[in-house]
Amino acid sequence: MHVIPIPCLNDNYAYIIHEKYSKIVGVVDPSESSPIISFLNKNKLKLDYILNTHHHFDHIGGNEELKKLYNAKVVGFHGDKHRIPGINVTLKDNEKWNFGNSIIKILHIPGHTLGHICFFFEKEKIAFTGDTLFSLGCGRIFEGDHKQMLSSLNRIKKLPRDTKIYCGHEYTYKNAEFCTKYDFDNSLLKVKFEEIKKLRLKNLPTTPTLLEDELKSNIFLRCDQNDIKIKLNMKNEEEYKVFRKVRDLKDIF
Ligand code: ZN
Ligand code: FE
């Protein structure tokens, strides 16, 4: 499976996914159509599927034009069929769906929006996490609540540790600054921040990120850990209260 990040709008990523054997081509979260069209033209590809993690405009903005131009099918969460433009294929939590020779498992991960999903390619261990899990961050909670968002992140945490995480935005540098502020002595975070600085200087994407690295350096995934609780003066507090605190701190960072 080839996955190619396509920068869109200010800081969004759409991802072209290209399955080697069946030659099926998809795009995850096209916020706009023109960067996708020029990539497909340049590489002489046609588009078969549009996959949406959630209904926000910066993830579905290109749906209708791409659908019309390529006669592509739009794939999304069944609960959001009323607000994903052009949707053809509706999928449920835990449902498996064939993408060429690959199998995608749908994880319903509400919190950022109520209908947010993750596309998890089981064999390839590739996860498209949209605006739920970012590299060193997590999405804002717009429609759900903190408990929902935390249990969604905990679902992602249970994927294989060598899963590649492809997220919806290039927020990594700012996220690294935030993590560093509260998790100041985390040595892996320091190493990761140096890599991030190098990539961003060259204007290169910081995705994908390995789940294993995120588990060790993303403060939002570490709210169950005692060292984080102590750093936040929340020793013995419940994980979800720690998570709520960290999310609130990030909202004003
Ligand atoms: Zn969003
Ligand atoms: Fe977004």
Tab-separated table of C-alpha atoms and ligand atoms in Angstrom:
chain	number	residue	atom	x	y	z
A	1	MET	CA	0.000	0.000	0.000
A	2	HIS	CA	1.360	3.376	-1.008
A	3	VAL	CA	0.254	6.311	1.123
A	4	ILE	CA	1.097	9.781	-0.153
A	5	PRO	CA	0.359	12.843	1.985
A	6	ILE	CA	-1.049	15.766	-0.010
A	7	PRO	CA	-0.885	19.112	1.806
A	8	CYS	CA	-4.197	20.981	1.488
A	9	LEU	CA	-5.492	24.348	2.736
A	10	ASN	CA	-3.241	25.739	5.505
A	11	ASP	CA	-2.240	22.716	7.506
A	12	ASN	CA	-4.457	19.817	6.385
A	13	TYR	CA	-3.348	16.541	4.900
A	14	ALA	CA	-5.320	14.510	2.445
A	15	TYR	CA	-3.803	11.095	1.728
A	16	ILE	CA	-3.751	9.288	-1.585
A	17	ILE	CA	-3.857	5.551	-0.978
A	18	HIS	CA	-2.856	3.253	-3.787
A	19	GLU	CA	-3.201	-0.495	-3.458
A	20	LYS	CA	-0.396	-2.145	-5.413
A	21	TYR	CA	-2.098	-5.352	-6.572
A	22	SER	CA	-5.610	-4.240	-7.445
A	23	LYS	CA	-4.444	-0.731	-8.500
A	24	ILE	CA	-7.387	0.708	-6.579
A	25	VAL	CA	-6.890	4.370	-5.680
A	26	GLY	CA	-8.512	6.270	-2.841
A	27	VAL	CA	-8.163	9.590	-1.106
A	28	VAL	CA	-8.668	10.113	2.609
A	29	ASP	CA	-10.166	13.463	3.712
A	30	PRO	CA	-9.832	15.649	0.612
A	31	SER	CA	-10.399	19.141	2.005
A	32	GLU	CA	-10.101	20.555	-1.489
A	33	SER	CA	-10.057	18.985	-4.927
A	34	SER	CA	-7.332	20.794	-6.882
A	35	PRO	CA	-4.192	19.393	-5.151
A	36	ILE	CA	-5.704	15.915	-5.474
A	37	ILE	CA	-6.535	16.359	-9.154
A	38	SER	CA	-3.046	17.608	-9.991
A	39	PHE	CA	-1.409	14.709	-8.156
A	40	LEU	CA	-3.631	12.170	-9.917
A	41	ASN	CA	-2.986	13.785	-13.311
A	42	LYS	CA	0.749	13.894	-12.812
A	43	ASN	CA	0.793	10.217	-11.874
A	44	LYS	CA	-1.791	9.136	-14.470
A	45	LEU	CA	-4.134	7.749	-11.806
A	46	LYS	CA	-7.911	7.622	-11.577
A	47	LEU	CA	-9.806	7.893	-8.327
A	48	ASP	CA	-12.041	5.049	-7.137
A	49	TYR	CA	-12.901	6.014	-3.560
A	50	ILE	CA	-13.135	9.030	-1.285
A	51	LEU	CA	-12.876	8.126	2.403
A	52	ASN	CA	-13.942	10.605	5.082
A	53	THR	CA	-12.997	10.358	8.768
A	54	HIS	CA	-15.601	12.984	9.709
A	55	HIS	CA	-17.894	15.645	8.287
A	56	HIS	CA	-15.897	18.869	8.897
A	57	PHE	CA	-15.437	21.069	5.810
A	58	ASP	CA	-11.649	20.728	5.929
A	59	HIS	CA	-12.040	16.966	5.414
A	60	ILE	CA	-14.913	16.754	2.905
A	61	GLY	CA	-14.528	19.985	0.894
A	62	GLY	CA	-13.321	18.170	-2.234
A	63	ASN	CA	-15.887	15.343	-2.132
A	64	GLU	CA	-18.415	16.554	-4.659
A	65	GLU	CA	-16.037	17.751	-7.347
A	66	LEU	CA	-13.859	14.632	-7.119
A	67	LYS	CA	-16.882	12.365	-7.108
A	68	LYS	CA	-18.234	14.002	-10.257
A	69	LEU	CA	-14.919	14.110	-12.086
A	70	TYR	CA	-13.886	10.477	-11.476
A	71	ASN	CA	-17.224	8.858	-10.731
A	72	ALA	CA	-15.681	7.906	-7.389
A	73	LYS	CA	-17.609	6.460	-4.467
A	74	VAL	CA	-17.744	8.273	-1.125
A	75	VAL	CA	-17.214	6.135	1.985
A	76	GLY	CA	-18.049	7.217	5.534
A	77	PHE	CA	-19.748	6.483	8.840
A	78	HIS	CA	-23.391	5.386	8.621
A	79	GLY	CA	-24.319	7.694	11.522
A	80	ASP	CA	-23.088	10.693	9.526
A	81	LYS	CA	-24.744	9.875	6.208
A	82	HIS	CA	-26.859	13.043	6.458
A	83	ARG	CA	-23.791	15.286	6.649
A	84	ILE	CA	-21.111	13.666	4.482
A	85	PRO	CA	-21.631	15.071	0.972
A	86	GLY	CA	-22.194	12.477	-1.749
A	87	ILE	CA	-21.891	9.448	0.542
A	88	ASN	CA	-22.437	6.060	-1.226
A	89	VAL	CA	-20.950	3.471	1.123
A	90	THR	CA	-21.971	3.683	4.791
A	91	LEU	CA	-19.956	1.731	7.342
A	92	LYS	CA	-20.562	0.863	10.989
A	93	ASP	CA	-18.305	0.496	14.009
A	94	ASN	CA	-16.088	-2.621	13.734
A	95	GLU	CA	-17.275	-3.263	10.183
A	96	LYS	CA	-14.662	-4.546	7.738
A	97	TRP	CA	-14.556	-3.264	4.197
A	98	ASN	CA	-12.421	-4.371	1.271
A	99	PHE	CA	-10.191	-1.835	-0.392
A	100	GLY	CA	-8.731	-3.824	-3.287
A	101	ASN	CA	-6.792	-6.648	-1.655
A	102	SER	CA	-6.649	-4.863	1.675
A	103	ILE	CA	-9.103	-4.963	4.540
A	104	ILE	CA	-10.096	-1.827	6.377
A	105	LYS	CA	-11.565	-2.075	9.839
A	106	ILE	CA	-13.757	0.835	10.965
A	107	LEU	CA	-13.289	2.148	14.487
A	108	HIS	CA	-15.936	4.590	15.686
A	109	ILE	CA	-13.979	7.121	17.746
A	110	PRO	CA	-16.332	9.942	18.833
A	111	GLY	CA	-15.253	13.055	20.725
A	112	HIS	CA	-14.065	15.581	18.133
A	113	THR	CA	-17.355	14.914	16.346
A	114	LEU	CA	-19.957	12.312	17.246
A	115	GLY	CA	-19.511	10.433	13.963
A	116	HIS	CA	-15.736	10.415	13.752
A	117	ILE	CA	-14.157	7.171	12.529
A	118	CYS	CA	-10.674	5.740	12.071
A	119	PHE	CA	-9.814	3.681	8.983
A	120	PHE	CA	-7.491	0.902	10.132
A	121	PHE	CA	-5.751	-1.227	7.484
A	122	GLU	CA	-5.283	-4.441	9.428
A	123	LYS	CA	-2.595	-6.214	7.393
A	124	GLU	CA	-0.563	-3.116	6.691
A	125	LYS	CA	-1.034	-1.659	10.189
A	126	ILE	CA	-1.913	1.774	8.907
A	127	ALA	CA	-4.423	3.991	10.720
A	128	PHE	CA	-6.029	7.197	9.472
A	129	THR	CA	-6.979	9.007	12.651
A	130	GLY	CA	-8.375	12.263	11.220
A	131	ASP	CA	-8.774	14.906	13.928
A	132	THR	CA	-8.876	12.483	16.859
A	133	LEU	CA	-5.222	11.555	17.323
A	134	PHE	CA	-2.511	13.884	16.031
A	135	SER	CA	1.204	13.425	16.330
A	136	LEU	CA	1.868	14.582	19.931
A	137	GLY	CA	-1.673	15.876	20.229
A	138	CYS	CA	-5.366	15.154	20.044
A	139	GLY	CA	-8.320	16.912	18.471
A	140	ARG	CA	-10.500	19.498	20.111
A	141	ILE	CA	-13.686	18.202	21.653
A	142	PHE	CA	-16.505	19.786	19.665
A	143	GLU	CA	-19.453	17.418	19.784
A	144	GLY	CA	-18.578	14.743	22.320
A	145	ASP	CA	-17.265	14.975	25.860
A	146	HIS	CA	-13.921	14.269	27.507
A	147	LYS	CA	-14.866	10.754	28.568
A	148	GLN	CA	-15.824	9.868	24.997
A	149	MET	CA	-12.644	11.347	23.552
A	150	LEU	CA	-10.502	9.526	26.109
A	151	SER	CA	-12.125	6.176	25.392
A	152	SER	CA	-11.654	6.796	21.663
A	153	LEU	CA	-7.945	7.482	22.226
A	154	ASN	CA	-7.749	4.377	24.394
A	155	ARG	CA	-9.150	2.339	21.514
A	156	ILE	CA	-6.401	3.616	19.253
A	157	LYS	CA	-3.846	2.866	21.987
A	158	LYS	CA	-4.812	-0.811	21.744
A	159	LEU	CA	-3.839	-1.108	18.069
A	160	PRO	CA	-0.533	-2.890	17.353
A	161	ARG	CA	2.369	-0.771	18.589
A	162	ASP	CA	3.989	-0.690	15.152
A	163	THR	CA	0.900	0.877	13.570
A	164	LYS	CA	1.650	3.895	11.393
A	165	ILE	CA	-0.562	6.843	12.330
A	166	TYR	CA	-1.613	9.224	9.557
A	167	CYS	CA	-3.414	12.222	11.025
A	168	GLY	CA	-5.449	15.048	9.528
A	169	HIS	CA	-3.297	18.101	10.291
A	170	GLU	CA	0.304	19.270	10.479
A	171	TYR	CA	0.114	20.510	14.073
A	172	THR	CA	3.136	18.547	15.256
A	173	TYR	CA	5.594	21.374	15.978
A	174	LYS	CA	3.144	23.293	18.164
A	175	ASN	CA	2.050	20.035	19.806
A	176	ALA	CA	5.676	19.202	20.606
A	177	GLU	CA	6.081	22.588	22.311
A	178	PHE	CA	3.003	21.872	24.410
A	179	CYS	CA	4.090	18.347	25.384
A	180	THR	CA	7.556	19.652	26.273
A	181	LYS	CA	6.110	22.313	28.578
A	182	TYR	CA	4.457	19.721	30.842
A	183	ASP	CA	6.557	16.612	30.146
A	184	PHE	CA	9.923	18.394	30.321
A	185	ASP	CA	12.191	15.438	31.145
A	186	ASN	CA	10.845	12.964	28.565
A	187	SER	CA	13.925	11.889	26.617
A	188	LEU	CA	12.068	10.326	23.671
A	189	LEU	CA	10.020	13.513	23.312
A	190	LYS	CA	13.263	15.494	23.088
A	191	VAL	CA	14.591	13.232	20.333
A	192	LYS	CA	11.283	13.415	18.490
A	193	PHE	CA	11.177	17.211	18.730
A	194	GLU	CA	14.633	17.436	17.115
A	195	GLU	CA	13.439	15.243	14.220
A	196	ILE	CA	10.299	17.360	13.883
A	197	LYS	CA	12.345	20.576	13.722
A	198	LYS	CA	14.508	19.135	10.944
A	199	LEU	CA	11.498	17.989	8.916
A	200	ARG	CA	9.586	21.249	9.283
A	201	LEU	CA	12.650	23.326	8.329
A	202	LYS	CA	12.548	21.500	5.006
A	203	ASN	CA	8.764	21.860	4.921
A	204	LEU	CA	8.374	18.068	5.004
A	205	PRO	CA	5.402	16.315	6.648
A	206	THR	CA	5.835	14.809	10.108
A	207	THR	CA	3.354	12.039	9.296
A	208	PRO	CA	3.242	9.127	9.609
A	209	THR	CA	4.185	8.699	13.236
A	210	LEU	CA	4.539	5.320	14.964
A	211	LEU	CA	1.947	4.472	17.598
A	212	GLU	CA	4.741	3.200	19.817
A	213	ASP	CA	6.414	6.634	19.790
A	214	GLU	CA	3.116	8.359	20.470
A	215	LEU	CA	2.453	6.110	23.456
A	216	LYS	CA	5.744	7.254	24.960
A	217	SER	CA	5.756	10.934	23.989
A	218	ASN	CA	2.190	12.180	23.379
A	219	ILE	CA	0.996	13.600	26.686
A	220	PHE	CA	-2.660	12.965	25.772
A	221	LEU	CA	-1.900	9.228	25.640
A	222	ARG	CA	-0.032	9.330	28.950
A	223	CYS	CA	-2.776	10.579	31.282
A	224	ASP	CA	-2.869	7.173	33.011
A	225	GLN	CA	0.858	7.369	33.865
A	226	ASN	CA	1.971	8.354	37.342
A	227	ASP	CA	4.835	10.567	36.225
A	228	ILE	CA	2.437	12.741	34.194
A	229	LYS	CA	-0.043	12.882	37.069
A	230	ILE	CA	2.730	14.051	39.395
A	231	LYS	CA	3.965	16.659	36.906
A	232	LEU	CA	0.425	18.068	36.786
A	233	ASN	CA	-0.039	17.950	40.566
A	234	MET	CA	-2.762	15.360	40.084
A	235	LYS	CA	-1.305	12.347	41.871
A	236	ASN	CA	-3.903	9.580	42.391
A	237	GLU	CA	-6.475	11.372	40.206
A	238	GLU	CA	-8.534	9.424	37.687
A	239	GLU	CA	-7.208	9.200	34.143
A	240	TYR	CA	-10.146	11.069	32.675
A	241	LYS	CA	-9.724	14.032	35.039
A	242	VAL	CA	-6.058	14.243	34.093
A	243	PHE	CA	-7.003	14.063	30.432
A	244	ARG	CA	-9.600	16.837	30.874
A	245	LYS	CA	-6.951	19.009	32.557
A	246	VAL	CA	-4.437	18.429	29.752
A	247	ARG	CA	-7.061	19.129	27.058
A	248	ASP	CA	-8.078	22.363	28.845
A	249	LEU	CA	-4.434	23.436	29.115
A	250	LYS	CA	-3.953	22.803	25.398
A	251	ASP	CA	-7.060	24.844	24.540
A	252	ILE	CA	-5.423	27.944	26.055
A	253	PHE	CA	-1.822	27.166	24.996
B	1	ZN	ZN	-12.290	18.273	12.307
B	2	FE	FE	-9.699	19.178	10.636
